mmCIF file of C-alpha atoms in Angstrom:
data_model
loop_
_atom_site.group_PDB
_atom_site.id
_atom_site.type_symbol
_atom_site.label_atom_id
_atom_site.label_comp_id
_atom_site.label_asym_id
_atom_site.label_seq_id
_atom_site.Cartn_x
_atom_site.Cartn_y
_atom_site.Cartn_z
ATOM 1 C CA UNK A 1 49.863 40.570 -57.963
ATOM 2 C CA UNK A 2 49.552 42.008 -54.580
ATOM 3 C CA UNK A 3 46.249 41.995 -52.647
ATOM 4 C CA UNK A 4 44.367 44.596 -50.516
ATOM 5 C CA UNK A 5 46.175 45.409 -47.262
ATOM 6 C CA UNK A 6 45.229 47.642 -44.588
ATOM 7 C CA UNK A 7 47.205 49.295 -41.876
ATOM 8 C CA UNK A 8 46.728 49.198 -38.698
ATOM 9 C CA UNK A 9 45.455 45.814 -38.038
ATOM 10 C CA UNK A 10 44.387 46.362 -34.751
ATOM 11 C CA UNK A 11 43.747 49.898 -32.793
ATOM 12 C CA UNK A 12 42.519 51.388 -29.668
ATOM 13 C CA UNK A 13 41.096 54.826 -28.970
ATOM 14 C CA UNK A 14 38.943 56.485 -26.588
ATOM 15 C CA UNK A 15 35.610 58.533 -27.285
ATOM 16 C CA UNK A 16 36.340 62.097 -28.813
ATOM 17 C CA UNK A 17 39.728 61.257 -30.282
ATOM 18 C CA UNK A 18 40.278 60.942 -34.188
ATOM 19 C CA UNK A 19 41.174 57.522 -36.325
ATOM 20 C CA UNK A 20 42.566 57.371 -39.541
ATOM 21 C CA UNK A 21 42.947 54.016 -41.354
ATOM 22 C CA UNK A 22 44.579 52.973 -44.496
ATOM 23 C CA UNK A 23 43.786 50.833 -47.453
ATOM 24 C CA UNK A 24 46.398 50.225 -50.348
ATOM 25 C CA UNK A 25 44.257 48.749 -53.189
ATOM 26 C CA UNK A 26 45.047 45.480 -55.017
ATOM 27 C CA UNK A 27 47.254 45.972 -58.264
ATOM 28 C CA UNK A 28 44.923 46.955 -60.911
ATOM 29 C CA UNK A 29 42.082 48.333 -59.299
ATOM 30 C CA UNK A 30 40.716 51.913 -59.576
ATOM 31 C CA UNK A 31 37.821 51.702 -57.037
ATOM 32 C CA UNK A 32 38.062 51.739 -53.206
ATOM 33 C CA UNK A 33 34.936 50.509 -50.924
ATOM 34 C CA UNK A 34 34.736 50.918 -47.318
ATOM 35 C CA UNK A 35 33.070 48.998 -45.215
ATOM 36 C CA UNK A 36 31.997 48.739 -41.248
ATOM 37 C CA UNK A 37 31.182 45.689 -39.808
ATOM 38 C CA UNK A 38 29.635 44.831 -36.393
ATOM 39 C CA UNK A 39 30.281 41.461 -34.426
ATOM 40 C CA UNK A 40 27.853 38.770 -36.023
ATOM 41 C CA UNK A 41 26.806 41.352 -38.188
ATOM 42 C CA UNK A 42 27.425 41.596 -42.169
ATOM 43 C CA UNK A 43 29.414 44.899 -43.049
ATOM 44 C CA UNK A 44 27.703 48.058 -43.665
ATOM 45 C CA UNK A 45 29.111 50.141 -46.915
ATOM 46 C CA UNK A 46 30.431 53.715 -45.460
ATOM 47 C CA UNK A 47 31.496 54.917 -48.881
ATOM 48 C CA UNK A 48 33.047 54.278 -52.384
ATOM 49 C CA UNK A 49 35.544 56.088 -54.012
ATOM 50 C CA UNK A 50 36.472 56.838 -57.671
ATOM 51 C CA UNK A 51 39.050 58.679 -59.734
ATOM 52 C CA UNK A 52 39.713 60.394 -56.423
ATOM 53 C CA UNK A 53 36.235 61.365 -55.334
ATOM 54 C CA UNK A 54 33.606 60.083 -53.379
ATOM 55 C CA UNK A 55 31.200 57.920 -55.436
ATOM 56 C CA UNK A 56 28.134 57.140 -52.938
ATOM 57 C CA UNK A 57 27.789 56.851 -49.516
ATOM 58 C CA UNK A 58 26.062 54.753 -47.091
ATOM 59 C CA UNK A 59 23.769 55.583 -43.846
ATOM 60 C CA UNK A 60 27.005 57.374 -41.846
ATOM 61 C CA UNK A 61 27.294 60.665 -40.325
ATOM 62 C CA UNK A 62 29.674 63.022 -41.997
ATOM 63 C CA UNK A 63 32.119 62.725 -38.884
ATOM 64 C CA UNK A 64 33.297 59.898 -41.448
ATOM 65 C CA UNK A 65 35.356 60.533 -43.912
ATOM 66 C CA UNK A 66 37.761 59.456 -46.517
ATOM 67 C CA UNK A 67 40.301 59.913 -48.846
ATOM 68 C CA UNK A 68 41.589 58.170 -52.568
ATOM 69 C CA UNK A 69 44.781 59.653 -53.663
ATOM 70 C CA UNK A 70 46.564 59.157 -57.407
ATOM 71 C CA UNK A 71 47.927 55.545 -56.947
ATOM 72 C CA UNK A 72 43.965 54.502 -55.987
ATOM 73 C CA UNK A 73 45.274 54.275 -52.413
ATOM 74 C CA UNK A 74 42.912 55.217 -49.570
ATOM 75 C CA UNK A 75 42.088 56.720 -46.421
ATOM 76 C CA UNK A 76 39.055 56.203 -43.858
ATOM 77 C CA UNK A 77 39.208 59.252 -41.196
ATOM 78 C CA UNK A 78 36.818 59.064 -38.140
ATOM 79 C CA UNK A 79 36.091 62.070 -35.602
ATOM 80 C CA UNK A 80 34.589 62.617 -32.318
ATOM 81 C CA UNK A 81 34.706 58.704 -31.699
ATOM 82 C CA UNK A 82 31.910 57.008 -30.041
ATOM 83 C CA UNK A 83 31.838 54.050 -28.795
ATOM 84 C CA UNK A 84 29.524 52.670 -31.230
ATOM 85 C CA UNK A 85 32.391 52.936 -33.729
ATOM 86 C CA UNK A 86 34.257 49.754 -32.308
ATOM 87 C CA UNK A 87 34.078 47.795 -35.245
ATOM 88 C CA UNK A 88 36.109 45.897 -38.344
ATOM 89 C CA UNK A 89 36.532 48.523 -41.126
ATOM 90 C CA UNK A 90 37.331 46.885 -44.406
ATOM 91 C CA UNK A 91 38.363 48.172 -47.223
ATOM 92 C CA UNK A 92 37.493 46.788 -50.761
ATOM 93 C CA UNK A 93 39.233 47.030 -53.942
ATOM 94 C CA UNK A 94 37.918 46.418 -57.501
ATOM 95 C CA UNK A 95 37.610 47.901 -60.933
ATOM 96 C CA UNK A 96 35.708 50.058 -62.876
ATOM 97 C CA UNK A 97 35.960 51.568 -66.470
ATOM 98 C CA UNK A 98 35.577 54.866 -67.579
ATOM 99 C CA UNK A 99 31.878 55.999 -68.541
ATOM 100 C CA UNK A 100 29.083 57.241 -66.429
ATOM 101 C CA UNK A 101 26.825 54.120 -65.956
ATOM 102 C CA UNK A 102 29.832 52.067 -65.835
ATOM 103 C CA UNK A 103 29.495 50.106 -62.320
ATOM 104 C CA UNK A 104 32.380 48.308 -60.166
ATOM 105 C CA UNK A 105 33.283 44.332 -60.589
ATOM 106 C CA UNK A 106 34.233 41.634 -58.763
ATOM 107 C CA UNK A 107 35.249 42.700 -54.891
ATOM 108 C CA UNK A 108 38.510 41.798 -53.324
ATOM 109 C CA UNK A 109 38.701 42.909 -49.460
ATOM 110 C CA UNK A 110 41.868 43.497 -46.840
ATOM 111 C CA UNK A 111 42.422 41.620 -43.631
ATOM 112 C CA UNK A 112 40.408 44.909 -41.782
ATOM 113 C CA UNK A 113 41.448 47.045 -40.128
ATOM 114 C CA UNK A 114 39.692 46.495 -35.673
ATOM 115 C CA UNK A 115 39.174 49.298 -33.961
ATOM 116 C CA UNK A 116 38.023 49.440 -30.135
ATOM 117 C CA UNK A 117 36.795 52.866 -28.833
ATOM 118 C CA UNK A 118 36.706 53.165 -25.150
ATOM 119 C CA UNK B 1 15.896 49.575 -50.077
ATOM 120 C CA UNK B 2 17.474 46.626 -50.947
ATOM 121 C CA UNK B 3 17.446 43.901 -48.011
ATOM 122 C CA UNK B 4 19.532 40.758 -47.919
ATOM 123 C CA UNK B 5 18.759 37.849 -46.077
ATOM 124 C CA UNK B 6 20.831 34.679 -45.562
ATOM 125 C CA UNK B 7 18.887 31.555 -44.055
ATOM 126 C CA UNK B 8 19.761 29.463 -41.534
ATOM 127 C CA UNK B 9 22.359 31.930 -39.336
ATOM 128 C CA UNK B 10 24.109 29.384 -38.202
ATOM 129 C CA UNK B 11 24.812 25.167 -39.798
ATOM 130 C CA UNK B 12 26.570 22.185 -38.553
ATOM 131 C CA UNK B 13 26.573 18.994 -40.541
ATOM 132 C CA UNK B 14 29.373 15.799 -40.368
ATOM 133 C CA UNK B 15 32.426 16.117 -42.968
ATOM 134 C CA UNK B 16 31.673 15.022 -46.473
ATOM 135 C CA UNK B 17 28.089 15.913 -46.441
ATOM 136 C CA UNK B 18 26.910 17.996 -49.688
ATOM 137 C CA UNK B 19 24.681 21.123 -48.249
ATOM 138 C CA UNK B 20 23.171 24.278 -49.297
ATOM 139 C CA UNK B 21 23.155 27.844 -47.704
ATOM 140 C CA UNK B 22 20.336 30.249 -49.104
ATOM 141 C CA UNK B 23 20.429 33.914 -49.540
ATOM 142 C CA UNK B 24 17.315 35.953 -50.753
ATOM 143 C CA UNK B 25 17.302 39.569 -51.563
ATOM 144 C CA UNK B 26 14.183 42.027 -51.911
ATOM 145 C CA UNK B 27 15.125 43.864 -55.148
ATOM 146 C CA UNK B 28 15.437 41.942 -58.454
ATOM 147 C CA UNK B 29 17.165 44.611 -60.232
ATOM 148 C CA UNK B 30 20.578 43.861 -59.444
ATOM 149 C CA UNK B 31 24.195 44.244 -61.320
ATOM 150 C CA UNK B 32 25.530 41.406 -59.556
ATOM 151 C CA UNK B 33 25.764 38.933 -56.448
ATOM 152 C CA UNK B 34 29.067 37.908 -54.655
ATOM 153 C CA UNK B 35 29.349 35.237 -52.456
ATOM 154 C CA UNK B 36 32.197 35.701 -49.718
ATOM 155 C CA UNK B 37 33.725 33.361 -47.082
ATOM 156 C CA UNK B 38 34.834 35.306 -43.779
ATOM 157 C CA UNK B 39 37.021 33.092 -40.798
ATOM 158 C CA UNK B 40 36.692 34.812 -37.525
ATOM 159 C CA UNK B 41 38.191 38.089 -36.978
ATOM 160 C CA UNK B 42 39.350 38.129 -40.776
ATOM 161 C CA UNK B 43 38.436 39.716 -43.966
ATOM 162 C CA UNK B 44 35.962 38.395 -46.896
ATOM 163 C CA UNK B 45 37.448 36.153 -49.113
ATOM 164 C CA UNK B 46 35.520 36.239 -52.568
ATOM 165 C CA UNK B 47 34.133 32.680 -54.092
ATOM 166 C CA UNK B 48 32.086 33.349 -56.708
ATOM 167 C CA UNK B 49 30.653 36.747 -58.530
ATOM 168 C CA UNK B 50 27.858 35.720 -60.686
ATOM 169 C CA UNK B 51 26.759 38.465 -62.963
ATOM 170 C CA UNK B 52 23.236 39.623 -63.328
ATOM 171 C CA UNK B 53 22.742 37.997 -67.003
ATOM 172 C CA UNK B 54 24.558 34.808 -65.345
ATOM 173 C CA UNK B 55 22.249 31.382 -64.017
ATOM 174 C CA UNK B 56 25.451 29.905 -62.436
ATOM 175 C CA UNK B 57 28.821 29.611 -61.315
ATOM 176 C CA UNK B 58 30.850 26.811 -60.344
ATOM 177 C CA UNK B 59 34.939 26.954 -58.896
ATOM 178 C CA UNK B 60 35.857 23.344 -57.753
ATOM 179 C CA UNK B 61 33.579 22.191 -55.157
ATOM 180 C CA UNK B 62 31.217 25.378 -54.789
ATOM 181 C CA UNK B 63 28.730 25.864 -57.371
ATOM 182 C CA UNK B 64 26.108 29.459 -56.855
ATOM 183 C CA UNK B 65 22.957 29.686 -58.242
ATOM 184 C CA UNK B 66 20.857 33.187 -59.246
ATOM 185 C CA UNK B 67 17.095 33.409 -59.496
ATOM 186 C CA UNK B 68 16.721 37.193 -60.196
ATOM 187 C CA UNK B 69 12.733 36.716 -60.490
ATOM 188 C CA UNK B 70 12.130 35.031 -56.935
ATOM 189 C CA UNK B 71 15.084 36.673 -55.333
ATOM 190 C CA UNK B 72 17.093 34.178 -54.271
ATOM 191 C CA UNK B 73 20.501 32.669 -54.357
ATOM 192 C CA UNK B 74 22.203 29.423 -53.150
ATOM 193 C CA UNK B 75 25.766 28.307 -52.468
ATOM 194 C CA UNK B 76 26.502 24.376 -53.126
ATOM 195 C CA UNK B 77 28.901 23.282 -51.118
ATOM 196 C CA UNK B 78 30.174 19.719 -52.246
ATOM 197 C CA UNK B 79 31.816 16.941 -50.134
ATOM 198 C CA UNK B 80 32.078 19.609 -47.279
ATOM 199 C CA UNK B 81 35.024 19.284 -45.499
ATOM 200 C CA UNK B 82 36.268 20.953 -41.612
ATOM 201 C CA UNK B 83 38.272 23.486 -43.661
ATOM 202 C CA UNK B 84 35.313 24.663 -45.031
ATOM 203 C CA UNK B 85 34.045 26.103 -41.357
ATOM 204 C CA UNK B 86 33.445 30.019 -41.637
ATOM 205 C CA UNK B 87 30.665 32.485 -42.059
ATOM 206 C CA UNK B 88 29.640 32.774 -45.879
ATOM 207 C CA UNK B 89 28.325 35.892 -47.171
ATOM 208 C CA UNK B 90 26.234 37.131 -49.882
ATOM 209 C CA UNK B 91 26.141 40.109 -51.300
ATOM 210 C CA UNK B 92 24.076 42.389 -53.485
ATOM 211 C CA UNK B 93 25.270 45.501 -55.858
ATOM 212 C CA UNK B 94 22.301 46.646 -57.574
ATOM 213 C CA UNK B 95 21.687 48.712 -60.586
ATOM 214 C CA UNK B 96 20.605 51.943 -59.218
ATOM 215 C CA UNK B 97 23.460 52.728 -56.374
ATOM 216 C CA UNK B 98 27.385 51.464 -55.474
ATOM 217 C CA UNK B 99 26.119 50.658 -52.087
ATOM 218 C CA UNK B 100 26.636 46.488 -51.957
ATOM 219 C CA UNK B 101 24.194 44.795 -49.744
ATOM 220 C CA UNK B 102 25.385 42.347 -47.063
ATOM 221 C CA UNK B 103 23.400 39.499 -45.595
ATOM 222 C CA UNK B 104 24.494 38.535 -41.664
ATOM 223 C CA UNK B 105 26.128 35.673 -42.764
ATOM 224 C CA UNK B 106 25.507 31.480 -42.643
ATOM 225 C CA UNK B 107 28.043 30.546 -39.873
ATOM 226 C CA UNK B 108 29.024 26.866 -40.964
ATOM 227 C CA UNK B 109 30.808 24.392 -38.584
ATOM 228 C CA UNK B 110 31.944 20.901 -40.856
ATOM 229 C CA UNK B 111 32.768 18.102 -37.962
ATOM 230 C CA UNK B 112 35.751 15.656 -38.670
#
């Protein structure tokens, strides 16, 4: 069974430029979380995604977005960078099963993905 | 708005000591509760998932708790040993959105 991994591990930009980061999903999984997390701070949900759509978003500016193609893999783009953005992005894998109220399981996150904006 | 809170921020206690880490949470209508274990500058390693119907889970030496009606969670950490230094985070999905609620994390230190 292969786990969440995320490309690149480590990345430096400076303000105004564009990031995009990827997240291949563990074996299994349908469901793709992102996540932004501050030093000493507990990550902040961005956005989920479902059967290749977003599926609720968190407290970010539309300047973030992502993608989930057919084989549940996933992208996290970033424009205009600010400096604020220097973070760990994770992404999260898990499952979910077909139905409206249906909601996602257990959570199974990459290494992260660190991003420094100068 | 769901809030998370995880009390103390920060524990150090000698190796082989049994202790407790607390996390409360403002909303009792949740779907579920994860507790994660983070080493610095890596990702979240899940524990335990304890479901909403759930009282308790246990996998080897940790054993979580869930109170729904006073909020609150706890992680049991048995026979602690320096291995288990790292930040441990809970975290909340509740019924009404897919946005999962983090706590800032109980960093733990175990000393040999």
């Amino acid at each position: 069974e292969t786990g969440v991994t995320q490309s690149p591990t480590h990345l430096i930009k400076t303000r105004g430029q564009q990031v995009t980061l990827r997240c291949s999903s563990q074996s299994g999984h349908n469901t793709v979380s992102w996540y932004q997390q501050a030093l000493g701070q507990g990550p902040q949900f961005i956005f989920q995604y479902y059967r290749e759509e977003e599926n609720g978003r968190g407290n970010f500016p539309p300047r973030f977005s992502g993608l989930q193609f057919p084989n549940y893999s996933s992208e996290l783009n970033v424009n205009a960078l600010e400096l604020d953005d220097s973070a760990l992005y994770l992404c999260a894998s898990s499952w979910r099963t077909s139905g409206r109220r249906t909601k996602t399981g257990e959570l199974f996150f990459g290494e992260g993905s660190r991003l420094t904006v100068l | 708005k769901q809030e998370v809170t995880q009390i103390p921020a920060a524990l150090s206690v000698p190796e082989g000591e049994n202790l407790v880490l607390n996390c409360s949470f403002t909303d009792s209508a949740i779907y579920n509760l994860q507790w994660f274990r983070q080493d610095p500058g890596k990702g979240l390693t899940s524990l335990l998932l304890i479901q909403s119907s759930q009282r308790e889970q246990t996998s080897g030496r940790l054993n979580a708790s869930l109170d729904k009606s006073s909020g609150r969670s706890t992680l049991y950490i048995a026979a602690s040993q320096p291995g288990d230094s790292a930040t441990y985070l809970c975290a909340v999905l509740s019924y009404n959105n897919n946005d999962m609620r983090f706590g800032a994390g109980t960093r733990l230190t175990v000393k040999p």
